[in-house]
mmCIF file of C-alpha atoms in Angstrom:
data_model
loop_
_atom_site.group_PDB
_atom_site.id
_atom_site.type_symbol
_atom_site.label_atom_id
_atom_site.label_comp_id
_atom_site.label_asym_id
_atom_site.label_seq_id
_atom_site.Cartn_x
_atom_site.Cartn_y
_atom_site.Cartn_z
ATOM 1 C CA UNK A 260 -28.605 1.386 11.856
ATOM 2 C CA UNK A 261 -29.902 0.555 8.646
ATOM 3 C CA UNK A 262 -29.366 2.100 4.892
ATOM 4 C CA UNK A 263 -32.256 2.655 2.573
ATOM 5 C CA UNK A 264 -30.787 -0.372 0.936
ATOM 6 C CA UNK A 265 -32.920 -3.207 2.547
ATOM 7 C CA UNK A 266 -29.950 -6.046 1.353
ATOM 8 C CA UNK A 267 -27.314 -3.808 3.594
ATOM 9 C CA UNK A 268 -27.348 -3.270 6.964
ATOM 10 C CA UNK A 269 -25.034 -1.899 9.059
ATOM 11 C CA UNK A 270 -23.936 -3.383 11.612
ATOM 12 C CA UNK A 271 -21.674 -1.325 14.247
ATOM 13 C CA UNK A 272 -20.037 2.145 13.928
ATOM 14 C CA UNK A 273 -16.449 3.067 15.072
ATOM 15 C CA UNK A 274 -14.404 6.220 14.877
ATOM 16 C CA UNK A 275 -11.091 5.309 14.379
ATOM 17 C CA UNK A 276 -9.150 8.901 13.519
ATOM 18 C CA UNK A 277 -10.531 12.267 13.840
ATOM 19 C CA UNK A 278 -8.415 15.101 12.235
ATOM 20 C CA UNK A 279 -8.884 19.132 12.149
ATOM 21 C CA UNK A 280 -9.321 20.394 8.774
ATOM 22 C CA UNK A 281 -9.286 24.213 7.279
ATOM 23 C CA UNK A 282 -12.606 24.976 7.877
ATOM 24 C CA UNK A 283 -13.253 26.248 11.562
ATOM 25 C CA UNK A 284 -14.695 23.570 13.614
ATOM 26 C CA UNK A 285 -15.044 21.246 11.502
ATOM 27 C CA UNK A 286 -13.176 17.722 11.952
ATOM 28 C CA UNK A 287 -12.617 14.687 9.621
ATOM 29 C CA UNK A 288 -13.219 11.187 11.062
ATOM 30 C CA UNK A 289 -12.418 7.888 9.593
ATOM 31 C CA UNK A 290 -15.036 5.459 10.230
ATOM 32 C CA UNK A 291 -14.693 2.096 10.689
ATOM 33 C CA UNK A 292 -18.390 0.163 9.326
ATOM 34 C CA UNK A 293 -19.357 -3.356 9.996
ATOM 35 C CA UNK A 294 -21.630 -4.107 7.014
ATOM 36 C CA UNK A 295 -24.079 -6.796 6.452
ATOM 37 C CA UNK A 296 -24.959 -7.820 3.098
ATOM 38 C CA UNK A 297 -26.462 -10.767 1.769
ATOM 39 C CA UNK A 298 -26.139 -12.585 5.484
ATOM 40 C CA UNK A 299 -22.360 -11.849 4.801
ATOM 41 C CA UNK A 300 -20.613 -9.257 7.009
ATOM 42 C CA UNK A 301 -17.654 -6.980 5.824
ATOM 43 C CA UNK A 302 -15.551 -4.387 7.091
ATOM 44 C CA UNK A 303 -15.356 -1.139 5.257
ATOM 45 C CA UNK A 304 -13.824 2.242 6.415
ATOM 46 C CA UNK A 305 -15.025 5.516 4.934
ATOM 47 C CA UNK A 306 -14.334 9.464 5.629
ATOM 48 C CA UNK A 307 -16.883 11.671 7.245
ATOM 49 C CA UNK A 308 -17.256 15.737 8.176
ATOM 50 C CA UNK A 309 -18.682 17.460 10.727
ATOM 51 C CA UNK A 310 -18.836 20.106 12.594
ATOM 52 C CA UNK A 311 -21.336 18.384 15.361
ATOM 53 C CA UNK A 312 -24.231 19.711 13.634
ATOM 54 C CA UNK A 313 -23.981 19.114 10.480
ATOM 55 C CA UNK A 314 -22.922 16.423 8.580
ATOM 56 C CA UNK A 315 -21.116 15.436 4.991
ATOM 57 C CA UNK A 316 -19.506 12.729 3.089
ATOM 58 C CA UNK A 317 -16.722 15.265 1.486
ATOM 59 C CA UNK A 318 -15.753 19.091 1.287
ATOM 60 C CA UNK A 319 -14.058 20.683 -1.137
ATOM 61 C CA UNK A 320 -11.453 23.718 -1.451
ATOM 62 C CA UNK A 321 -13.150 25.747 -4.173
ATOM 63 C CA UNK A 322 -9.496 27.403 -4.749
ATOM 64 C CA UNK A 323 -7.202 24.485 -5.562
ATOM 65 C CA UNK A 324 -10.411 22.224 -6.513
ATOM 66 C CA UNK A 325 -8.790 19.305 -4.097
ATOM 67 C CA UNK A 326 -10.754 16.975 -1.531
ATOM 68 C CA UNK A 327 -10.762 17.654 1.684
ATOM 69 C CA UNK A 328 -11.400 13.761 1.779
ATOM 70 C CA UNK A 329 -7.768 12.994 0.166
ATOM 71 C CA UNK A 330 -6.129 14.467 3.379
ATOM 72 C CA UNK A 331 -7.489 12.497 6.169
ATOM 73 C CA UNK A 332 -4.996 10.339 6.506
ATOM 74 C CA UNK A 333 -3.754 8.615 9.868
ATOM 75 C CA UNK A 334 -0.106 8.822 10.786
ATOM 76 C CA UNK A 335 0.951 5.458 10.539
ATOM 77 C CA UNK A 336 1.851 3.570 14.297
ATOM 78 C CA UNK A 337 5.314 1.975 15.043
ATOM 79 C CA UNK A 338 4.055 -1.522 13.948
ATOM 80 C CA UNK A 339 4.650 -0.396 10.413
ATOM 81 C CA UNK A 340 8.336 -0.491 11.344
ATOM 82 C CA UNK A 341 8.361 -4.467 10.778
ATOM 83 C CA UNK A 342 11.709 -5.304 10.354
ATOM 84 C CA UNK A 343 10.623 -8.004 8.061
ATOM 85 C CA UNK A 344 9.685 -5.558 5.690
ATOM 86 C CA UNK A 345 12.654 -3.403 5.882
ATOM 87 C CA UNK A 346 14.234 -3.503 2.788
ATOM 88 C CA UNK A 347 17.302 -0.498 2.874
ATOM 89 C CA UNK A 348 18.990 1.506 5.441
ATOM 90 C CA UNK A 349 19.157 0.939 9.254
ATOM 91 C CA UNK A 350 15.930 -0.262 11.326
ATOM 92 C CA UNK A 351 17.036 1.502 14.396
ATOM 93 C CA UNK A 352 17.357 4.978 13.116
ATOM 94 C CA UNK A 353 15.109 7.999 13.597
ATOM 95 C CA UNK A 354 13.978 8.230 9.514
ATOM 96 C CA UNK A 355 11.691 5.991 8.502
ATOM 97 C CA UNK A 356 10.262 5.921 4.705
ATOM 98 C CA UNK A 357 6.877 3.250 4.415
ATOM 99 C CA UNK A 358 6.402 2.750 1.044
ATOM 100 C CA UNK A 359 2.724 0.631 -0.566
ATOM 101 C CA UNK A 360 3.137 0.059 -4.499
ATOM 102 C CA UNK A 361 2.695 -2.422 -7.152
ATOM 103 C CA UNK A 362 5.535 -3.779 -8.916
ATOM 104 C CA UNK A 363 3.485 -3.098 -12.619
ATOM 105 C CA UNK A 364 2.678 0.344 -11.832
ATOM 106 C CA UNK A 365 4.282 2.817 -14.328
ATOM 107 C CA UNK A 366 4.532 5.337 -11.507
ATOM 108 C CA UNK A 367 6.043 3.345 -8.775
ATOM 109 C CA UNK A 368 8.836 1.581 -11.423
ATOM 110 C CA UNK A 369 9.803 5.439 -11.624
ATOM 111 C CA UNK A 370 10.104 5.818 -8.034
ATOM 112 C CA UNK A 371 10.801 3.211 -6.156
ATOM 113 C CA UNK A 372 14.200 2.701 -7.516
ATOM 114 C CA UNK A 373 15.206 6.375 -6.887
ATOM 115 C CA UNK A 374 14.380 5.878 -2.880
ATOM 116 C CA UNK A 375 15.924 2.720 -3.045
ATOM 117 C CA UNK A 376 19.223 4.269 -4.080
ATOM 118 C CA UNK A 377 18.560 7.071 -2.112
ATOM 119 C CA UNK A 378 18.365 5.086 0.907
ATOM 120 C CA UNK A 379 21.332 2.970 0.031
ATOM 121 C CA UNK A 380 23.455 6.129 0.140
ATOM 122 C CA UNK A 381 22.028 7.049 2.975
ATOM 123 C CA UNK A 382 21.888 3.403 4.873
ATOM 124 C CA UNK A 383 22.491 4.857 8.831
ATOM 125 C CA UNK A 384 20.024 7.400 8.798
ATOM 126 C CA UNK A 385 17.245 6.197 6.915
ATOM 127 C CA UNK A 386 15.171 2.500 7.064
ATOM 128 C CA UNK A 387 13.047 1.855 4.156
ATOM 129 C CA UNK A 388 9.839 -0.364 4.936
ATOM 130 C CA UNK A 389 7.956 -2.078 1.534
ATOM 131 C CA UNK A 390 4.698 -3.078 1.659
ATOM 132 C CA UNK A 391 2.849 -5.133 -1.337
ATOM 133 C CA UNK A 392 -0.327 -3.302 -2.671
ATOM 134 C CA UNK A 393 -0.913 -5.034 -6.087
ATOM 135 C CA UNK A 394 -4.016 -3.127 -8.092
ATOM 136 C CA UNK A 395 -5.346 -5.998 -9.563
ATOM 137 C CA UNK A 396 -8.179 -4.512 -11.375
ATOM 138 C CA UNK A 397 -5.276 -3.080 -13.114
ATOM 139 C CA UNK A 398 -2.910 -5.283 -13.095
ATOM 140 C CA UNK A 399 -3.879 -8.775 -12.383
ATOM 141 C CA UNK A 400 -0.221 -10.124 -12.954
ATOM 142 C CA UNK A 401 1.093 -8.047 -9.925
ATOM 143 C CA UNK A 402 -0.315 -10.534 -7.613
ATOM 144 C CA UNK A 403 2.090 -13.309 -8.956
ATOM 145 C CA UNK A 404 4.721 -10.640 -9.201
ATOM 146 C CA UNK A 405 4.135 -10.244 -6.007
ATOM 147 C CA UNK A 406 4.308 -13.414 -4.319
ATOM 148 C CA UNK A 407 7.472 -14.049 -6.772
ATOM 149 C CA UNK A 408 8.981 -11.546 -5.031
ATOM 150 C CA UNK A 409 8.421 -12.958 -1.647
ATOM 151 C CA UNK A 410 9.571 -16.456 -2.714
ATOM 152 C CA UNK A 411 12.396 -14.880 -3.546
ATOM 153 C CA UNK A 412 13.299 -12.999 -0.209
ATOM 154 C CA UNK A 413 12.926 -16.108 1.366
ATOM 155 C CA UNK A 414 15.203 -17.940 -0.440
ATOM 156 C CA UNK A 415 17.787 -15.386 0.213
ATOM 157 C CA UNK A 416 18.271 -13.304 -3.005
ATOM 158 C CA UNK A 417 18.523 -10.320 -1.861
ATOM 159 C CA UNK A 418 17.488 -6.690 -3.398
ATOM 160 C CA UNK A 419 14.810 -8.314 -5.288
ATOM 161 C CA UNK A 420 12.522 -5.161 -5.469
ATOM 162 C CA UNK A 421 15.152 -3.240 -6.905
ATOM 163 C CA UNK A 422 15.678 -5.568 -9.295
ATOM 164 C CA UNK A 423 12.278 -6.407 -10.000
ATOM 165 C CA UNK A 424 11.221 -2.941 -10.881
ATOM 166 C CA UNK A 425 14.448 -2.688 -12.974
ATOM 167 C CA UNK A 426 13.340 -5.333 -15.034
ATOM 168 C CA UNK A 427 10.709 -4.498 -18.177
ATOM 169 C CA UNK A 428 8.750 -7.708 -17.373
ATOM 170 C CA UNK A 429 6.604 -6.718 -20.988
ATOM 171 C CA UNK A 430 9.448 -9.069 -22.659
ATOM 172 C CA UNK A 431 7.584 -11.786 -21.088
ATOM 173 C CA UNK A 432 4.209 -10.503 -20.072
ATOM 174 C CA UNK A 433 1.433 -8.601 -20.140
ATOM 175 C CA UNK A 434 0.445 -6.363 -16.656
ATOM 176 C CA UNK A 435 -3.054 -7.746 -17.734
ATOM 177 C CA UNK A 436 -1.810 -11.786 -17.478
ATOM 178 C CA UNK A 437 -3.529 -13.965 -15.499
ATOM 179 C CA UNK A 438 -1.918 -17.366 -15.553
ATOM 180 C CA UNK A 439 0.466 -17.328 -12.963
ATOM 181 C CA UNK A 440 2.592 -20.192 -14.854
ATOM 182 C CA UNK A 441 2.843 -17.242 -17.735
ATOM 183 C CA UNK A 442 4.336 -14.906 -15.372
ATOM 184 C CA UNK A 443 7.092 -17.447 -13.449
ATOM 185 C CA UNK A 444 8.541 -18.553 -16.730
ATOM 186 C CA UNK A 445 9.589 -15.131 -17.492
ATOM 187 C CA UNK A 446 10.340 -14.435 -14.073
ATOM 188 C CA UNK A 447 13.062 -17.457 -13.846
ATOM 189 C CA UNK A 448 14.281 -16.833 -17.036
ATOM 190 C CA UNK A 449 14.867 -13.607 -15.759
ATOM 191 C CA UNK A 450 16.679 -13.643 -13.034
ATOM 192 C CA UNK A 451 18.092 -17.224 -13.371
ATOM 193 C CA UNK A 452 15.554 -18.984 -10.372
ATOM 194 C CA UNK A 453 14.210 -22.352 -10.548
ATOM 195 C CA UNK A 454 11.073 -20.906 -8.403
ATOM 196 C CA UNK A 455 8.397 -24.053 -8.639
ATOM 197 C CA UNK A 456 4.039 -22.921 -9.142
ATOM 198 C CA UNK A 457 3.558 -24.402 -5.819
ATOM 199 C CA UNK A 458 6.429 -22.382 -3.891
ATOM 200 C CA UNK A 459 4.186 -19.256 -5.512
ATOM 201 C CA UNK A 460 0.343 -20.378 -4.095
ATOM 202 C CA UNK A 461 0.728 -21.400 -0.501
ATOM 203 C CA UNK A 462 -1.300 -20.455 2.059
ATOM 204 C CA UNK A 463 1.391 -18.213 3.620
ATOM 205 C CA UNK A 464 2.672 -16.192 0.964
ATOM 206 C CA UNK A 465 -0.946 -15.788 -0.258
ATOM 207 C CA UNK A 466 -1.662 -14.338 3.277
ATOM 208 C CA UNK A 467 1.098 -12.059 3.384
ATOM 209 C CA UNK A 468 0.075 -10.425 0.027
ATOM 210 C CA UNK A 469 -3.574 -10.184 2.000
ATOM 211 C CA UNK A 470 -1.775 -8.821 5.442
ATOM 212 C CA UNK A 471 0.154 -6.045 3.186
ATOM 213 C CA UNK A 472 -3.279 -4.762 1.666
ATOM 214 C CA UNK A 473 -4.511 -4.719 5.103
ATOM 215 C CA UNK A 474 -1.976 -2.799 6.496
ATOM 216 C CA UNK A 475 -2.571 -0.536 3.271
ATOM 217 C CA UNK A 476 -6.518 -0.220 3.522
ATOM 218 C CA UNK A 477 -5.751 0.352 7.377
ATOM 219 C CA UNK A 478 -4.626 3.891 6.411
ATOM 220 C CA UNK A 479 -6.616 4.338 3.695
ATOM 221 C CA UNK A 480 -4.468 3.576 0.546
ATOM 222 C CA UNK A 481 -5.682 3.332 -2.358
ATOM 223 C CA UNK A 482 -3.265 4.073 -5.243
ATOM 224 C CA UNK A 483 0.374 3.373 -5.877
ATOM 225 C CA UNK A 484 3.240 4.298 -4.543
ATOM 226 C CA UNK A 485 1.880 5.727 -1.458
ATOM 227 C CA UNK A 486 4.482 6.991 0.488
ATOM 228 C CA UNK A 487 4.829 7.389 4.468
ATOM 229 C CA UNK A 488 7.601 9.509 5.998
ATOM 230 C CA UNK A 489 8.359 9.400 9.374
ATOM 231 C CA UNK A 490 4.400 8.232 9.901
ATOM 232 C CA UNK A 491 3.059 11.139 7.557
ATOM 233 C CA UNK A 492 1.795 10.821 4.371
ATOM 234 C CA UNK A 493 3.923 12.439 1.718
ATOM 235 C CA UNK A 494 1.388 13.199 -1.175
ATOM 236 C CA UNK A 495 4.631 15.329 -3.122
ATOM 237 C CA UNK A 496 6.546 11.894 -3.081
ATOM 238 C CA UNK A 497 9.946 13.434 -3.063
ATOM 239 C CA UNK A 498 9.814 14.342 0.803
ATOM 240 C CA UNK A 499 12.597 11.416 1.408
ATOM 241 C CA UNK A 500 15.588 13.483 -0.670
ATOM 242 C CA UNK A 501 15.238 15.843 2.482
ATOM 243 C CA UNK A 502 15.867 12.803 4.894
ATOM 244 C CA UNK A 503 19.594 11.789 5.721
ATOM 245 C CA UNK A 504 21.430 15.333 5.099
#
């Protein structure tokens, strides 16, 4: 198949969730594109309607003025449930809450706490799964933020992403800073580490920040906090205060 674009071509095709929407026999499919550009190839995923006659790129409800495109969204599969990533509650209970955010994003600092706590009053019927997503087109210093944070998991201080979006990292930083030397001074001064530059930029950490935003684009995220409960997404955000009771 080829685009009118004669620099792209695409490459291979694959449905990879179809979904019944409101409007009688019409389905939503996430598509899964191999893409050729520039003798490079790259994976994209996109949404598409149709009705198996006709077919568009989005639909929308005329009375609430929302995208039909915003609510194909797959139910996430158990290997979310990573017990490496569970950071509150129990891994083996029923409740799960799968959260994707960005340490510098006003809206998740608001949030994330509050489901952290929740969770923590709640710790044997709820497990609480974090995933990094840093937007760094809108914050480039979430990506060292990031990988700070991971550092410091694995040296064994724990409830760092409670504390880390607890802390008004402005004092030190701009969400807009680049050098990543910039952002670990203030982080160590911080929170009293002695994290080193090079503990921050190896190959592993930098691929687990990569694997997160994998697992994120895998289901279609693309804005922070997304929120996941019990597989589904939650787009009120406040679905987990009815988890645990």
């Amino acid at each position: 198949l080829n685009t009118n674009n004669k620099r792209m071509q695409i490459q291979k095709v694959s449905i990879i969730h179809k979904q019944s929407i409101k409007l009688e026999g019409w389905y939503g499919y996430i598509i899964d594109l191999k893409i050729k550009v520039q003798n490079k190839s790259i994976n994209a995923k996109d949404v598409l309607f149709s009705n198996g006659e006709l077919i568009t790129t989005d639909l929308q409800d005329l009375d609430t003025g929302e995208s039909l495109k915003d609510t194909i969204v797959p139910n996430l599969s158990a290997v979310y449930y990573n017990k490496a990533h569970l950071i509150a509650g129990n891994y083996k209970t029923k409740n799960k809450i799968v959260i994707f955010s960005d340490p510098l994003c006003p809206a998740c600092q608001a949030i994330v706490p509050d489901i952290i706590k929740y969770v923590n009053k709640n710790p044997k019927e709820i497990g609480l799964y974090y995933y990094h997503f840093p937007l760094l087109r809108l914050h480039p210093a979430a990506d060292a933020l990031s990988r700070l944070m991971i550092a410091s998991k694995e040296k064994g201080i724990k409830n760092i992403e409670q504390k880390v979006y607890e802390t008004d990292f402005s004092k030190y930083f701009k969400s807009s800073q680049k050098d990543d030397e910039v952002i670990l001074k203030g982080f160590n001064k911080e929170f009293k580490t002695n994290i080193t530059l090079h503990e921050i930029q190896t190959e592993k950490i930098k691929d687990d920040i990569l694997h997160d935003i994998e697992m994120g684009d895998n289901v279609l995220v693309n804005s922070t906090p997304t929120i996941f409960i019990n597989g589904k997404k939650d787009k009120t955000q406040k679905q987990y205060k009815n988890l645990g009771k």
